[in-house]
């Protein structure tokens, strides 16, 4: 694990978000092949496929990083920067969220809804600006875990193998979703891998946001959300921002009923920018803490 490698990857991804999709496309092709050739309808086959699709590449990256580091330290460092660069993806999220934000500011609800659907297919097609603002904030917080905070957490804990395993675990979950018993282990693995990062992220949101509201929302509301990890992340994020997330969403033909998270203050378009700023402040907090631990070890 290298703090300088994490900083370099973050700076690189900020100014040049994913100049190439080749690593992700190769991983998707590999996971698709595993799905087509291992899926015999049983959980054990999903476990084997998950090991081949997640653990083997992660261990391979760690082994290669070690070899390069032994040959020349700067080569190992550069390889870690490269791997982290392709694991991180929150900068792209900020572009999509900004598109929704601009459309809402201009009062174009239809364009905002379309931008949100293009960014995160499967989100409820809210028919009002308030609902779209809430959904965009929720997606921003959820994606921040998968493409930034979760990656950094496991990188700081287990090195490059942790970052790669985390990102590939999410890819397996998304590509294998709906495959019955075969995808059950991939879903469970993501839940386990998220357990610690979610709580670290939620506490970080409280520190860099509204501390009291974040903790009260976490303790009192997170359990009502269907997914425990998501509930904690969204409840703490909503409290830290001082807005209401969840709640009923007006959709064509009726309402989608959901638990309420956060405060009573309705989410507005500028709450989307607030969510992105909250995530980046939490990231800076993590980097500062790791930096202090590194200085303390010298």
CSV table of C-alpha atoms in Angstrom, one decimal, residues 28-194:
chain,number,residue,atom,x,y,z
A,28,UNK,CA,-16.4,-8.2,-18.6
A,29,UNK,CA,-15.5,-10.7,-21.3
A,30,UNK,CA,-13.8,-13.0,-18.8
A,31,UNK,CA,-16.8,-12.8,-16.4
A,32,UNK,CA,-19.2,-13.4,-19.2
A,33,UNK,CA,-17.2,-16.5,-20.3
A,34,UNK,CA,-17.3,-17.8,-16.7
A,35,UNK,CA,-21.0,-17.3,-16.5
A,36,UNK,CA,-21.6,-19.1,-19.8
A,37,UNK,CA,-19.3,-22.0,-18.9
A,38,UNK,CA,-19.6,-22.4,-15.1
A,39,UNK,CA,-23.3,-21.8,-14.6
A,40,UNK,CA,-24.9,-25.2,-14.0
A,41,UNK,CA,-27.5,-23.7,-11.6
A,42,UNK,CA,-25.8,-24.5,-8.3
A,43,UNK,CA,-24.2,-22.2,-5.7
A,44,UNK,CA,-20.9,-24.1,-5.7
A,45,UNK,CA,-20.4,-23.4,-9.4
A,46,UNK,CA,-20.9,-19.7,-8.6
A,47,UNK,CA,-18.3,-19.9,-5.9
A,48,UNK,CA,-15.8,-21.5,-8.3
A,49,UNK,CA,-16.5,-18.9,-11.0
A,50,UNK,CA,-16.2,-16.1,-8.4
A,51,UNK,CA,-12.8,-17.4,-7.3
A,52,UNK,CA,-11.6,-17.5,-10.9
A,53,UNK,CA,-13.1,-14.1,-11.8
A,54,UNK,CA,-12.1,-12.2,-8.7
A,55,UNK,CA,-9.5,-13.9,-6.6
A,56,UNK,CA,-7.2,-15.1,-9.4
A,57,UNK,CA,-6.9,-11.7,-11.1
A,58,UNK,CA,-6.4,-9.9,-7.7
A,59,UNK,CA,-3.7,-12.3,-6.6
A,60,UNK,CA,-2.1,-12.1,-10.1
A,61,UNK,CA,-2.0,-8.3,-9.8
A,62,UNK,CA,-0.5,-8.5,-6.4
A,63,UNK,CA,2.2,-11.0,-7.6
A,64,UNK,CA,3.1,-8.8,-10.5
A,65,UNK,CA,3.3,-5.7,-8.4
A,66,UNK,CA,5.6,-7.6,-6.0
A,67,UNK,CA,7.9,-8.7,-8.9
A,68,UNK,CA,8.1,-5.2,-10.3
A,69,UNK,CA,8.8,-3.8,-6.9
A,70,UNK,CA,11.6,-6.3,-6.4
A,71,UNK,CA,13.1,-5.4,-9.8
A,72,UNK,CA,12.8,-1.7,-9.4
A,73,UNK,CA,10.7,0.1,-6.7
A,74,UNK,CA,9.4,2.8,-9.1
A,75,UNK,CA,8.1,0.1,-11.4
A,76,UNK,CA,6.0,-1.5,-8.7
A,77,UNK,CA,4.8,2.0,-7.6
A,78,UNK,CA,3.8,2.9,-11.2
A,79,UNK,CA,2.0,-0.4,-11.6
A,80,UNK,CA,-0.1,0.2,-8.5
A,81,UNK,CA,-0.9,3.7,-9.8
A,82,UNK,CA,-2.1,2.2,-13.1
A,83,UNK,CA,-4.2,-0.5,-11.4
A,84,UNK,CA,-5.8,2.0,-9.0
A,85,UNK,CA,-6.5,4.4,-11.9
A,86,UNK,CA,-8.6,1.7,-13.6
A,87,UNK,CA,-10.3,0.7,-10.4
A,88,UNK,CA,-11.4,4.3,-9.5
A,89,UNK,CA,-14.3,5.8,-11.4
A,90,UNK,CA,-16.0,8.4,-9.3
A,91,UNK,CA,-14.9,11.2,-11.5
A,92,UNK,CA,-17.2,9.9,-14.2
A,93,UNK,CA,-20.0,9.9,-11.7
A,94,UNK,CA,-19.5,13.6,-11.1
A,95,UNK,CA,-20.0,14.3,-14.8
A,96,UNK,CA,-23.3,12.3,-14.9
A,97,UNK,CA,-24.5,13.9,-11.7
A,98,UNK,CA,-23.6,17.4,-13.0
A,99,UNK,CA,-25.8,16.7,-16.1
A,100,UNK,CA,-28.8,15.9,-13.9
A,101,UNK,CA,-28.1,19.0,-11.8
A,102,UNK,CA,-27.9,21.4,-14.8
A,103,UNK,CA,-31.1,20.0,-16.3
A,104,UNK,CA,-32.9,20.5,-13.0
A,105,UNK,CA,-31.6,24.1,-12.7
A,106,UNK,CA,-32.9,24.8,-16.1
A,107,UNK,CA,-36.3,23.4,-15.1
A,108,UNK,CA,-36.1,20.6,-17.7
A,109,UNK,CA,-37.4,17.7,-15.7
A,110,UNK,CA,-37.7,15.4,-18.7
A,111,UNK,CA,-34.0,15.9,-19.6
A,112,UNK,CA,-33.0,15.4,-16.0
A,113,UNK,CA,-34.9,12.2,-15.8
A,114,UNK,CA,-33.4,11.0,-19.1
A,115,UNK,CA,-29.9,11.9,-17.9
A,116,UNK,CA,-30.4,10.0,-14.6
A,117,UNK,CA,-31.8,6.9,-16.5
A,118,UNK,CA,-28.8,7.0,-18.9
A,119,UNK,CA,-26.4,7.2,-16.0
A,120,UNK,CA,-28.1,4.6,-13.7
A,121,UNK,CA,-30.5,2.4,-15.6
A,122,UNK,CA,-33.1,0.9,-13.4
A,123,UNK,CA,-33.7,4.0,-11.2
A,124,UNK,CA,-37.4,4.8,-10.7
A,125,UNK,CA,-38.6,7.2,-13.5
A,126,UNK,CA,-39.6,10.0,-11.1
A,127,UNK,CA,-42.0,12.5,-12.6
A,128,UNK,CA,-41.0,15.5,-10.5
A,129,UNK,CA,-37.9,17.5,-9.9
A,130,UNK,CA,-37.7,16.8,-6.1
A,131,UNK,CA,-37.8,13.0,-6.7
A,132,UNK,CA,-35.1,13.2,-9.3
A,133,UNK,CA,-32.9,15.3,-6.9
A,134,UNK,CA,-33.3,12.7,-4.2
A,135,UNK,CA,-32.6,9.8,-6.6
A,136,UNK,CA,-29.5,11.6,-8.0
A,137,UNK,CA,-28.1,12.2,-4.5
A,138,UNK,CA,-28.8,8.5,-3.5
A,139,UNK,CA,-27.0,7.2,-6.6
A,140,UNK,CA,-24.1,9.6,-6.1
A,141,UNK,CA,-23.6,8.2,-2.5
A,142,UNK,CA,-24.0,4.6,-3.6
A,143,UNK,CA,-21.6,4.9,-6.5
A,144,UNK,CA,-19.1,6.7,-4.4
A,145,UNK,CA,-18.7,3.5,-2.4
A,146,UNK,CA,-18.3,1.2,-5.4
A,147,UNK,CA,-15.9,3.4,-7.4
A,148,UNK,CA,-14.0,5.4,-4.8
A,149,UNK,CA,-14.3,4.9,-1.0
A,150,UNK,CA,-14.6,1.1,-1.1
A,151,UNK,CA,-11.6,0.8,-3.5
A,152,UNK,CA,-9.4,3.0,-1.3
A,153,UNK,CA,-10.5,1.2,1.8
A,154,UNK,CA,-9.4,-2.2,0.5
A,155,UNK,CA,-6.3,-0.8,-1.1
A,156,UNK,CA,-5.2,0.8,2.2
A,157,UNK,CA,-6.0,-2.5,4.0
A,158,UNK,CA,-4.8,-5.2,1.5
A,159,UNK,CA,-2.9,-3.3,-1.1
A,160,UNK,CA,-3.5,-3.6,-4.9
A,161,UNK,CA,-5.1,-7.1,-4.4
A,162,UNK,CA,-7.8,-5.6,-2.2
A,163,UNK,CA,-8.6,-2.8,-4.7
A,164,UNK,CA,-8.8,-5.2,-7.7
A,165,UNK,CA,-10.9,-7.8,-5.8
A,166,UNK,CA,-13.4,-5.2,-4.7
A,167,UNK,CA,-14.0,-3.8,-8.1
A,168,UNK,CA,-14.2,-7.2,-9.8
A,169,UNK,CA,-16.6,-8.4,-7.1
A,170,UNK,CA,-18.9,-5.6,-8.1
A,171,UNK,CA,-18.5,-6.5,-11.7
A,172,UNK,CA,-19.4,-10.1,-11.0
A,173,UNK,CA,-22.5,-9.1,-9.0
A,174,UNK,CA,-23.8,-6.8,-11.8
A,175,UNK,CA,-23.1,-9.2,-14.7
A,176,UNK,CA,-24.4,-12.3,-12.9
A,177,UNK,CA,-27.4,-10.7,-11.4
A,178,UNK,CA,-30.6,-12.7,-11.8
A,179,UNK,CA,-28.9,-16.1,-12.4
A,180,UNK,CA,-30.5,-17.8,-9.4
A,181,UNK,CA,-28.3,-19.9,-7.2
A,182,UNK,CA,-25.3,-19.1,-9.3
A,183,UNK,CA,-25.1,-15.5,-8.4
A,184,UNK,CA,-26.0,-15.9,-4.7
A,185,UNK,CA,-22.3,-16.1,-3.6
A,186,UNK,CA,-21.4,-13.0,-5.7
A,187,UNK,CA,-24.2,-11.1,-4.0
A,188,UNK,CA,-23.1,-12.3,-0.5
A,189,UNK,CA,-19.5,-11.5,-1.2
A,190,UNK,CA,-20.3,-7.9,-2.1
A,191,UNK,CA,-22.3,-7.5,1.0
A,192,UNK,CA,-19.4,-8.8,3.1
A,193,UNK,CA,-16.8,-6.7,1.3
A,194,UNK,CA,-19.0,-3.6,1.8
